[in-house]
PDB file of C-alpha atoms in Angstrom:
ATOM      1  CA  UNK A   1     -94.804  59.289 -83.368  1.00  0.00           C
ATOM      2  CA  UNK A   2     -94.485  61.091 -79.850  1.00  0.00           C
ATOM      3  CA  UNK A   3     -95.216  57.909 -78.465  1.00  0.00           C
ATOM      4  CA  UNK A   4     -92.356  56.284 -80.134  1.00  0.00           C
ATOM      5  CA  UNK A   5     -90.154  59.160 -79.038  1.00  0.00           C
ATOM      6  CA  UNK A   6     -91.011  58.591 -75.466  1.00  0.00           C
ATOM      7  CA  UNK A   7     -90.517  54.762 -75.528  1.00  0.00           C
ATOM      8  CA  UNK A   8     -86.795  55.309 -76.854  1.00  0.00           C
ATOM      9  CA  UNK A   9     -86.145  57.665 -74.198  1.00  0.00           C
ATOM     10  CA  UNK A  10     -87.291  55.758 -71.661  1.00  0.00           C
ATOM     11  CA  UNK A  11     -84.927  52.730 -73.211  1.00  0.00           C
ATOM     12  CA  UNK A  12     -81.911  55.020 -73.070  1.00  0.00           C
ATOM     13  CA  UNK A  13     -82.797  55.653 -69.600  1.00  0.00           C
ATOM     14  CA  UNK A  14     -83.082  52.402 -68.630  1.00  0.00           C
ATOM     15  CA  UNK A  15     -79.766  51.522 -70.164  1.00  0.00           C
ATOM     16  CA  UNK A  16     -77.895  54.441 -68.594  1.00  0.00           C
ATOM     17  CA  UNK A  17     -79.351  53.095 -65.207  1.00  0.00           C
ATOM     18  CA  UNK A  18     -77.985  49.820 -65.701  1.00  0.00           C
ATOM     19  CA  UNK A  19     -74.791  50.630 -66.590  1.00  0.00           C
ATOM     20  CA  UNK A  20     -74.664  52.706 -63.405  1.00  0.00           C
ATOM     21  CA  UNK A  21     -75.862  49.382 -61.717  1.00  0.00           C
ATOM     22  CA  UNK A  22     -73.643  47.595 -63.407  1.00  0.00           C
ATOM     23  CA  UNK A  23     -70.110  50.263 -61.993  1.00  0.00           C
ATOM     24  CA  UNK A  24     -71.706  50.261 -58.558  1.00  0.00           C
ATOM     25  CA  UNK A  25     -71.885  46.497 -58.252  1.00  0.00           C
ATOM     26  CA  UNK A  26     -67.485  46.321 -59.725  1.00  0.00           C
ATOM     27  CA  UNK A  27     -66.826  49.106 -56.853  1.00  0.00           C
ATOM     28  CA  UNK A  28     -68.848  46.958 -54.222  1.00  0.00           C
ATOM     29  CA  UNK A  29     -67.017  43.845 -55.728  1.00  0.00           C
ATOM     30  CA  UNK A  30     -63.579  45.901 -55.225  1.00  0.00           C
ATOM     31  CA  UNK A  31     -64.505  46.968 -51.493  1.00  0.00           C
ATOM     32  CA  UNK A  32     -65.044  43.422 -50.563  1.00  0.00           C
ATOM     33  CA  UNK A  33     -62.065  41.967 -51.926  1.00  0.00           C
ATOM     34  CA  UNK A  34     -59.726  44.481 -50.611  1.00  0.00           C
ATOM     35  CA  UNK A  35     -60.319  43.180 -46.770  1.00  0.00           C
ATOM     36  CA  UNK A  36     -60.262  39.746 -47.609  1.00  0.00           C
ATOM     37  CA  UNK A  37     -56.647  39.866 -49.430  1.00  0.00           C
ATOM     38  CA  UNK A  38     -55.465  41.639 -46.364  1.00  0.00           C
ATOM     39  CA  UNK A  39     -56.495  38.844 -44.181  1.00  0.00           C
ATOM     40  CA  UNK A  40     -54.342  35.885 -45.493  1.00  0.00           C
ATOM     41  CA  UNK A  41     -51.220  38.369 -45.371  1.00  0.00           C
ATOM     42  CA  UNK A  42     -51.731  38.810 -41.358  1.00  0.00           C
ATOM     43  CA  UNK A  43     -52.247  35.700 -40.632  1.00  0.00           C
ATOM     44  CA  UNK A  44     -49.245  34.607 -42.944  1.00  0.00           C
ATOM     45  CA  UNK A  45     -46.879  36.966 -40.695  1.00  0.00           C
ATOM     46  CA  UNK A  46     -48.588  35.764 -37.165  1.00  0.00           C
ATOM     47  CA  UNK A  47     -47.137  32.102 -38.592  1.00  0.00           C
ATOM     48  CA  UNK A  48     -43.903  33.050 -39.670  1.00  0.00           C
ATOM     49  CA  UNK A  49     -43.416  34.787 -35.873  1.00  0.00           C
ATOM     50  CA  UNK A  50     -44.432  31.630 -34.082  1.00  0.00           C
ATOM     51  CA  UNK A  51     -42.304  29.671 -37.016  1.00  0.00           C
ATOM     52  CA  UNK A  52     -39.013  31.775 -35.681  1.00  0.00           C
ATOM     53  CA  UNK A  53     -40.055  31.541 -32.162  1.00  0.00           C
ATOM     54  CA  UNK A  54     -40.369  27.538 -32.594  1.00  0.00           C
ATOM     55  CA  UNK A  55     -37.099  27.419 -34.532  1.00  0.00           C
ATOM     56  CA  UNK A  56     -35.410  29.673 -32.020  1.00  0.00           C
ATOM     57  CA  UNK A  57     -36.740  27.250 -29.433  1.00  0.00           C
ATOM     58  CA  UNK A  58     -35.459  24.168 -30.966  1.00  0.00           C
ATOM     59  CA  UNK A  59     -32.180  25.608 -31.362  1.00  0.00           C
ATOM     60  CA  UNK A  60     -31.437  26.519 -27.632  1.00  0.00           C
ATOM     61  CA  UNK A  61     -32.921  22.662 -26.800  1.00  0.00           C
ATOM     62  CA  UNK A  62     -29.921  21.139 -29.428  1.00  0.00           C
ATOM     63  CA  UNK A  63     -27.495  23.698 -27.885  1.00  0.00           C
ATOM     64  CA  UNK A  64     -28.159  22.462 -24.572  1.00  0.00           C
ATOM     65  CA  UNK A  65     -28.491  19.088 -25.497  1.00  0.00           C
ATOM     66  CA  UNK A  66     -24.938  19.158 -27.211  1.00  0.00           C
ATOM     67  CA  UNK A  67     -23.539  21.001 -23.763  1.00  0.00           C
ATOM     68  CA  UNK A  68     -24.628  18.296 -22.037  1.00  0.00           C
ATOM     69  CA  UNK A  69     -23.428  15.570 -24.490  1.00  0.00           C
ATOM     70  CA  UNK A  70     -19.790  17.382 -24.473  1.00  0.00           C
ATOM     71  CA  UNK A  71     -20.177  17.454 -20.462  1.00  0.00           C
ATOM     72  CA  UNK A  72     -20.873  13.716 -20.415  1.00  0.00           C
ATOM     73  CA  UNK A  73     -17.584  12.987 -22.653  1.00  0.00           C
ATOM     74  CA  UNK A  74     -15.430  14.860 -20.572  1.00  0.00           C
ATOM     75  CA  UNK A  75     -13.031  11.985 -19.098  1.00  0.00           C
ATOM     76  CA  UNK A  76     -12.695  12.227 -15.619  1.00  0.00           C
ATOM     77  CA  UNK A  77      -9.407  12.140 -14.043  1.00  0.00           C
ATOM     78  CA  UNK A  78      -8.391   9.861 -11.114  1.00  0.00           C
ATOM     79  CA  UNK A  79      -5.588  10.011  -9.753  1.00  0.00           C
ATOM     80  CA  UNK A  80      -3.520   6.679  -9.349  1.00  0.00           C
ATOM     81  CA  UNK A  81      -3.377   4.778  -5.826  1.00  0.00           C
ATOM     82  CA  UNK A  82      -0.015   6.361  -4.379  1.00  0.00           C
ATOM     83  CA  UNK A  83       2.148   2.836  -3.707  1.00  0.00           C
ATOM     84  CA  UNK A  84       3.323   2.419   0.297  1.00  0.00           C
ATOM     85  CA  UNK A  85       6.742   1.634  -0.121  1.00  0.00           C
ATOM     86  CA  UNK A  86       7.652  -0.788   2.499  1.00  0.00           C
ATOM     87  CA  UNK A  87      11.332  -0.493   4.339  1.00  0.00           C
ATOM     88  CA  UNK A  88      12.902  -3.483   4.989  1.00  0.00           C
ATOM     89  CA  UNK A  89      15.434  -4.430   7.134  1.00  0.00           C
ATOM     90  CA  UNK A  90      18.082  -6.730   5.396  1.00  0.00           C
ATOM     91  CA  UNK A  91      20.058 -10.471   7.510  1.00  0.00           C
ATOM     92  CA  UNK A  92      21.966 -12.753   5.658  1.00  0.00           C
ATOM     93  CA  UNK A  93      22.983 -12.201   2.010  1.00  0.00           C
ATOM     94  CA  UNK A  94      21.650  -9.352   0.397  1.00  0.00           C
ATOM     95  CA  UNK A  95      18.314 -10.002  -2.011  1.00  0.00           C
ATOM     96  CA  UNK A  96      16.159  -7.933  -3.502  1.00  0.00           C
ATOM     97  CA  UNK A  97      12.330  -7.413  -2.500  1.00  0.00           C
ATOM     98  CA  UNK A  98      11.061  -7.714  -6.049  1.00  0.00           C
ATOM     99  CA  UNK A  99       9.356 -10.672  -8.025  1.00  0.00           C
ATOM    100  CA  UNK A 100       8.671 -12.255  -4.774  1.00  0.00           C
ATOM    101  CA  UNK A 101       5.703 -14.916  -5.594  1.00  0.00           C
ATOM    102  CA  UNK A 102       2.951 -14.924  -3.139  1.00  0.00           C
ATOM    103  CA  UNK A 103       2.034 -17.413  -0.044  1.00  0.00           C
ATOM    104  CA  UNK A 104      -0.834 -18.704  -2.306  1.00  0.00           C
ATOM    105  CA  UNK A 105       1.946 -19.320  -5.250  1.00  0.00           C
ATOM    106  CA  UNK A 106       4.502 -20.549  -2.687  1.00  0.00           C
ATOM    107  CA  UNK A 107       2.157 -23.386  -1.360  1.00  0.00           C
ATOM    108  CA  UNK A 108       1.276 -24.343  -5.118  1.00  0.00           C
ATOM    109  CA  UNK A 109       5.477 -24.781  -5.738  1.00  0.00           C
ATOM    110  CA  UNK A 110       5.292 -26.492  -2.549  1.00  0.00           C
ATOM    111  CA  UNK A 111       2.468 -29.374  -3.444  1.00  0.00           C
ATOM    112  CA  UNK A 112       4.329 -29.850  -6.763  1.00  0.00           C
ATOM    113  CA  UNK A 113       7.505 -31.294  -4.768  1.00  0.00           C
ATOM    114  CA  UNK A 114       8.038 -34.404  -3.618  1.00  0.00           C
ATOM    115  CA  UNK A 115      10.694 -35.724  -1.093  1.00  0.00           C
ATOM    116  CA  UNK A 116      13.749 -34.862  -2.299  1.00  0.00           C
ATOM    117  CA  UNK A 117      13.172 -32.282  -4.336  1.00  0.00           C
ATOM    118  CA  UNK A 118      14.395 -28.873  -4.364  1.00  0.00           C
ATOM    119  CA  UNK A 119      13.730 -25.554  -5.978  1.00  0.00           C
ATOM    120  CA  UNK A 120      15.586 -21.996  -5.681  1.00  0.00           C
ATOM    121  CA  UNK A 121      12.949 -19.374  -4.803  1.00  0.00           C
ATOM    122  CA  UNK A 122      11.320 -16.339  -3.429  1.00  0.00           C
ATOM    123  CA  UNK A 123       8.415 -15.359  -1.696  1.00  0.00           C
ATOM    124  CA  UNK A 124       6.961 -13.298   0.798  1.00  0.00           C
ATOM    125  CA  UNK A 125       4.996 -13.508   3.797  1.00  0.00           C
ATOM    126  CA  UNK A 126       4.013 -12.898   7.344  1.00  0.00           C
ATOM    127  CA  UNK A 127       6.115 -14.548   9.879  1.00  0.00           C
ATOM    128  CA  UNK A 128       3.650 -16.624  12.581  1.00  0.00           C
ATOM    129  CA  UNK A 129       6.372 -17.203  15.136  1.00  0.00           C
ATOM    130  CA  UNK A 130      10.158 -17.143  15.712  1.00  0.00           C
ATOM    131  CA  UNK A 131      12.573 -19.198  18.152  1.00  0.00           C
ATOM    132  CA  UNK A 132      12.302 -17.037  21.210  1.00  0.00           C
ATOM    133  CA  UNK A 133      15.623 -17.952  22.222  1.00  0.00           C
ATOM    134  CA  UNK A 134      17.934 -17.177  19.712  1.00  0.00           C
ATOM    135  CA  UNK A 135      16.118 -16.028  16.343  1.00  0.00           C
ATOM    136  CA  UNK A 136      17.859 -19.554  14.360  1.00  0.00           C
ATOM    137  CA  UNK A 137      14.437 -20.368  12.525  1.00  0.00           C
ATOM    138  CA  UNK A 138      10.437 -19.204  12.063  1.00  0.00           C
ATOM    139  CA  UNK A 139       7.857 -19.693  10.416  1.00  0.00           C
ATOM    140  CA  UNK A 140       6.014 -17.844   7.696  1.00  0.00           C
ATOM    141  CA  UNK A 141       2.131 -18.318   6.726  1.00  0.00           C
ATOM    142  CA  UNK A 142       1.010 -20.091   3.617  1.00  0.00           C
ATOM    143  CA  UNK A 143      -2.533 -20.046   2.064  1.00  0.00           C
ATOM    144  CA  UNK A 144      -4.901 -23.004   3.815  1.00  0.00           C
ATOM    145  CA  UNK A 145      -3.753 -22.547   6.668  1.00  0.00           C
ATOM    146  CA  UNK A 146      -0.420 -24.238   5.860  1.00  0.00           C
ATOM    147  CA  UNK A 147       3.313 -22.610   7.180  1.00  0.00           C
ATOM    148  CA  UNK A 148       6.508 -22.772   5.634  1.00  0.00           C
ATOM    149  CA  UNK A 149       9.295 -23.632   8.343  1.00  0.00           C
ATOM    150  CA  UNK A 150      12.340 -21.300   7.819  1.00  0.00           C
ATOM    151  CA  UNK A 151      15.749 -21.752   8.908  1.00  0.00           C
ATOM    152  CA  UNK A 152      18.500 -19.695   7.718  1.00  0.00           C
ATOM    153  CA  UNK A 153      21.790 -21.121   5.865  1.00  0.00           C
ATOM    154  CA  UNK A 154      24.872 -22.627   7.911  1.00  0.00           C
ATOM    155  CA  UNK A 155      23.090 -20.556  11.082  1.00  0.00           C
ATOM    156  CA  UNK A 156      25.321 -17.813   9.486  1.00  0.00           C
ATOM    157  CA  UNK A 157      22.641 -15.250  10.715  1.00  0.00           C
ATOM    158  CA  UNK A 158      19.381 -15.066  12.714  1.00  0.00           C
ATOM    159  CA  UNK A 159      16.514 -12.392  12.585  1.00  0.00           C
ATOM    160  CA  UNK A 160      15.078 -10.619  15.773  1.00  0.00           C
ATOM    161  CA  UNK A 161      12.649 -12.340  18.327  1.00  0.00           C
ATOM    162  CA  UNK A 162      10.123  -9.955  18.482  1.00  0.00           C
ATOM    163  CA  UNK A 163       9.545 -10.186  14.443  1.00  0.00           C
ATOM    164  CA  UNK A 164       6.448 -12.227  15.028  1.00  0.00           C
ATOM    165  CA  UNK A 165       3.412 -10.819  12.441  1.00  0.00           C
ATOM    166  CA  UNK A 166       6.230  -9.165  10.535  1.00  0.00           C
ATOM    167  CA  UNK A 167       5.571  -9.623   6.902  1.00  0.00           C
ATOM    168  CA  UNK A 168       8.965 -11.268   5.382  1.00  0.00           C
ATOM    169  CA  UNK A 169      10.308 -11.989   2.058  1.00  0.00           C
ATOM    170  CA  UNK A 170      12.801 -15.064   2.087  1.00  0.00           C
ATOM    171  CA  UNK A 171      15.077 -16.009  -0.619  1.00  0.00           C
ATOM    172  CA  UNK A 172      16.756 -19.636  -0.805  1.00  0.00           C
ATOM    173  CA  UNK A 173      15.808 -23.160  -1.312  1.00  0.00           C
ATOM    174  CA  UNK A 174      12.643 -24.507  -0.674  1.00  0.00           C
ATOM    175  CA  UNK A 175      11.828 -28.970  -0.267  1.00  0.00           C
ATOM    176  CA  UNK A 176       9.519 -30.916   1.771  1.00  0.00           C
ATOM    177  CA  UNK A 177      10.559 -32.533   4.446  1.00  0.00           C
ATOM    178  CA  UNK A 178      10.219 -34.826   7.414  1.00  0.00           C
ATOM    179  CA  UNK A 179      10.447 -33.920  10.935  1.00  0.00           C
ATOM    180  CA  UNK A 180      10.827 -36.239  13.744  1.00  0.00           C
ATOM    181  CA  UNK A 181       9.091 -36.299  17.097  1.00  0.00           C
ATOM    182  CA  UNK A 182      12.477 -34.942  19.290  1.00  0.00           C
ATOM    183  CA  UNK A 183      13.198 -32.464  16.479  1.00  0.00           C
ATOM    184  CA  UNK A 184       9.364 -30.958  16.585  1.00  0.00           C
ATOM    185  CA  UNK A 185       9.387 -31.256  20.337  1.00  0.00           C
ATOM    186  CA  UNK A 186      12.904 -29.106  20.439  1.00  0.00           C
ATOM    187  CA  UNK A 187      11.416 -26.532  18.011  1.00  0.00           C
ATOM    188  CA  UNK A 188       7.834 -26.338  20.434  1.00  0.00           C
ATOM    189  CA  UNK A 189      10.152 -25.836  23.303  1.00  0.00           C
ATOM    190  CA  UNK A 190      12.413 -23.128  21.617  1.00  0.00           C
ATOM    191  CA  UNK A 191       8.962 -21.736  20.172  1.00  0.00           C
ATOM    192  CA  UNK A 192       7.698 -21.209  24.026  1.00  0.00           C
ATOM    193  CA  UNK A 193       5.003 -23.870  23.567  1.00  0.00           C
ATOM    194  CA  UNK A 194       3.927 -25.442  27.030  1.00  0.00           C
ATOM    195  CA  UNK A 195       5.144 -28.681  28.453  1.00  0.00           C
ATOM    196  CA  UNK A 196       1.564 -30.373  28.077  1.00  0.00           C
ATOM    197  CA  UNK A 197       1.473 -29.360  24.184  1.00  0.00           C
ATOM    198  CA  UNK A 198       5.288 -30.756  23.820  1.00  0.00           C
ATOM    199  CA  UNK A 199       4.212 -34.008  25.252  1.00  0.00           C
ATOM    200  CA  UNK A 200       1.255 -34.205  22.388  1.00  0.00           C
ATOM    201  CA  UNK A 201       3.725 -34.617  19.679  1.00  0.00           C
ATOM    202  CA  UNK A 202       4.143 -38.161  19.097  1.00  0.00           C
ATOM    203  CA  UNK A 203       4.263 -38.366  15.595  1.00  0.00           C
ATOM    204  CA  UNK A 204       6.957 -37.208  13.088  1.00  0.00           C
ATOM    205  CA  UNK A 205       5.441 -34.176  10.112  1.00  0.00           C
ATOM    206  CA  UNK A 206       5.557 -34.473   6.756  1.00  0.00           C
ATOM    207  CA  UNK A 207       6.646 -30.109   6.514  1.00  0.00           C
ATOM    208  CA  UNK A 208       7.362 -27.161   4.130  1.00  0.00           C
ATOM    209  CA  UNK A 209      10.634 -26.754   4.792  1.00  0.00           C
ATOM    210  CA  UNK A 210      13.009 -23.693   3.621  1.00  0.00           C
ATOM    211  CA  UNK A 211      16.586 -22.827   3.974  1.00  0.00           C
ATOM    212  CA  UNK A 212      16.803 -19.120   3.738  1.00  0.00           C
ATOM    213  CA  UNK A 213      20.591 -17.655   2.631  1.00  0.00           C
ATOM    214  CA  UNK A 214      18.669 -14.182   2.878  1.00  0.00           C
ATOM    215  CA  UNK A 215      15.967 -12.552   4.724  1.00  0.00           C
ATOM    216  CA  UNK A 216      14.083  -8.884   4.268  1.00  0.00           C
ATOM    217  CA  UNK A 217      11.729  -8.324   7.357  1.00  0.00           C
ATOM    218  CA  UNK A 218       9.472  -4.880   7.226  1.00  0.00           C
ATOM    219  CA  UNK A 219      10.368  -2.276   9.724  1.00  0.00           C
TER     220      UNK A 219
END
């Protein structure tokens, strides 16, 4: 009987002993966990920091980007060529400067025309030489090296002799014509040519002629 007594005891004891095992072990288990649920929640902040930093970041980069995009759309202003008016002085009947065609237009009229013909125009030009004695004709460049041989209406007027290189604009009619020899060799003389070079021309010339009722000539 005692020893039955002493073999429950010792159960009891046992049992207490585990139990107390059993609460140590639950505390332990408690300790442990405690750190390792802390962890996660620093490491969750440290990436929503770098998160807002990176946003931040990209942010600045689209603001700038835009800035530059808005810089690059800005239309830059020019300001227009300012036009050089030219002053003219006026001979003959009075004519406007405007809608003049060009020497390159003028010798396209003129290769259109046969002898005979005859067209009311304007154009403009520089004037390659003038009668040195009294101003009654000259001659105005056309493209190719082709000239236009002016001489004013009636003789009613005549422009200056030092208007060589002047640029012109002529109004009247223009035709092609043919020049003899004694009528080229009178316009060579009057044109200061020498008397060798007047003696060279020995055959009439198919020319651009042009009878001018009014003249502009740039001061």
């Amino acid at each position: 009987m005692k020893n039955i007594f002493v073999l429950a005891c010792s159960i009891l004891v046992f049992a207490s002993c585990a139990d107390k095992n059993k609460e140590t072990e639950k505390v332990e288990e408690t300790t442990i966990e405690t750190p390792t649920d802390s962890v996660p929640k620093t490491e969750a902040d440290t990436v929503s920091a770098v998160d807002a930093n990176s946003q931040e970041a990209v942010k600045i980069d689209a603001d700038a980007t835009a800035e530059k995009k808005a810089e690059a759309k800005k239309t830059i202003e020019v300001s227009p060529a300012k036009e050089v008016k030219v002053e003219y002085a006026s001979f003959g009947s009075k004519i406007l400067a405007e809608k003049a065609l060009s020497k390159e237009q003028m010798l396209a009229k003129y290769k259109t025309l046969k002898k005979g013909d005859t067209i009311n125009v304007k154009f403009k030009s520089k004037i390659k030489s003038v009668c040195k004695k009294k101003g009654c004709w000259m001659k105005m460049d056309l493209a190719d090296n082709s000239e236009s041989f002016v001489k004013f209406k009636d003789y009613g007027f005549f422009v200056p002799l030092n208007a060589d290189n002047s640029e012109a604009i002529v109004s009247g009619k223009a035709f092609v014509d043919e020049v003899s020899v004694a009528e080229l060799q009178h316009y060579a003389k009057d044109g200061g040519k020498s008397q060798a070079e007047i003696d060279k021309i020995t055959q009439p010339k198919i020319t651009y002629a042009f009878q001018a009722d009014g003249v502009l000539i740039s001061k």
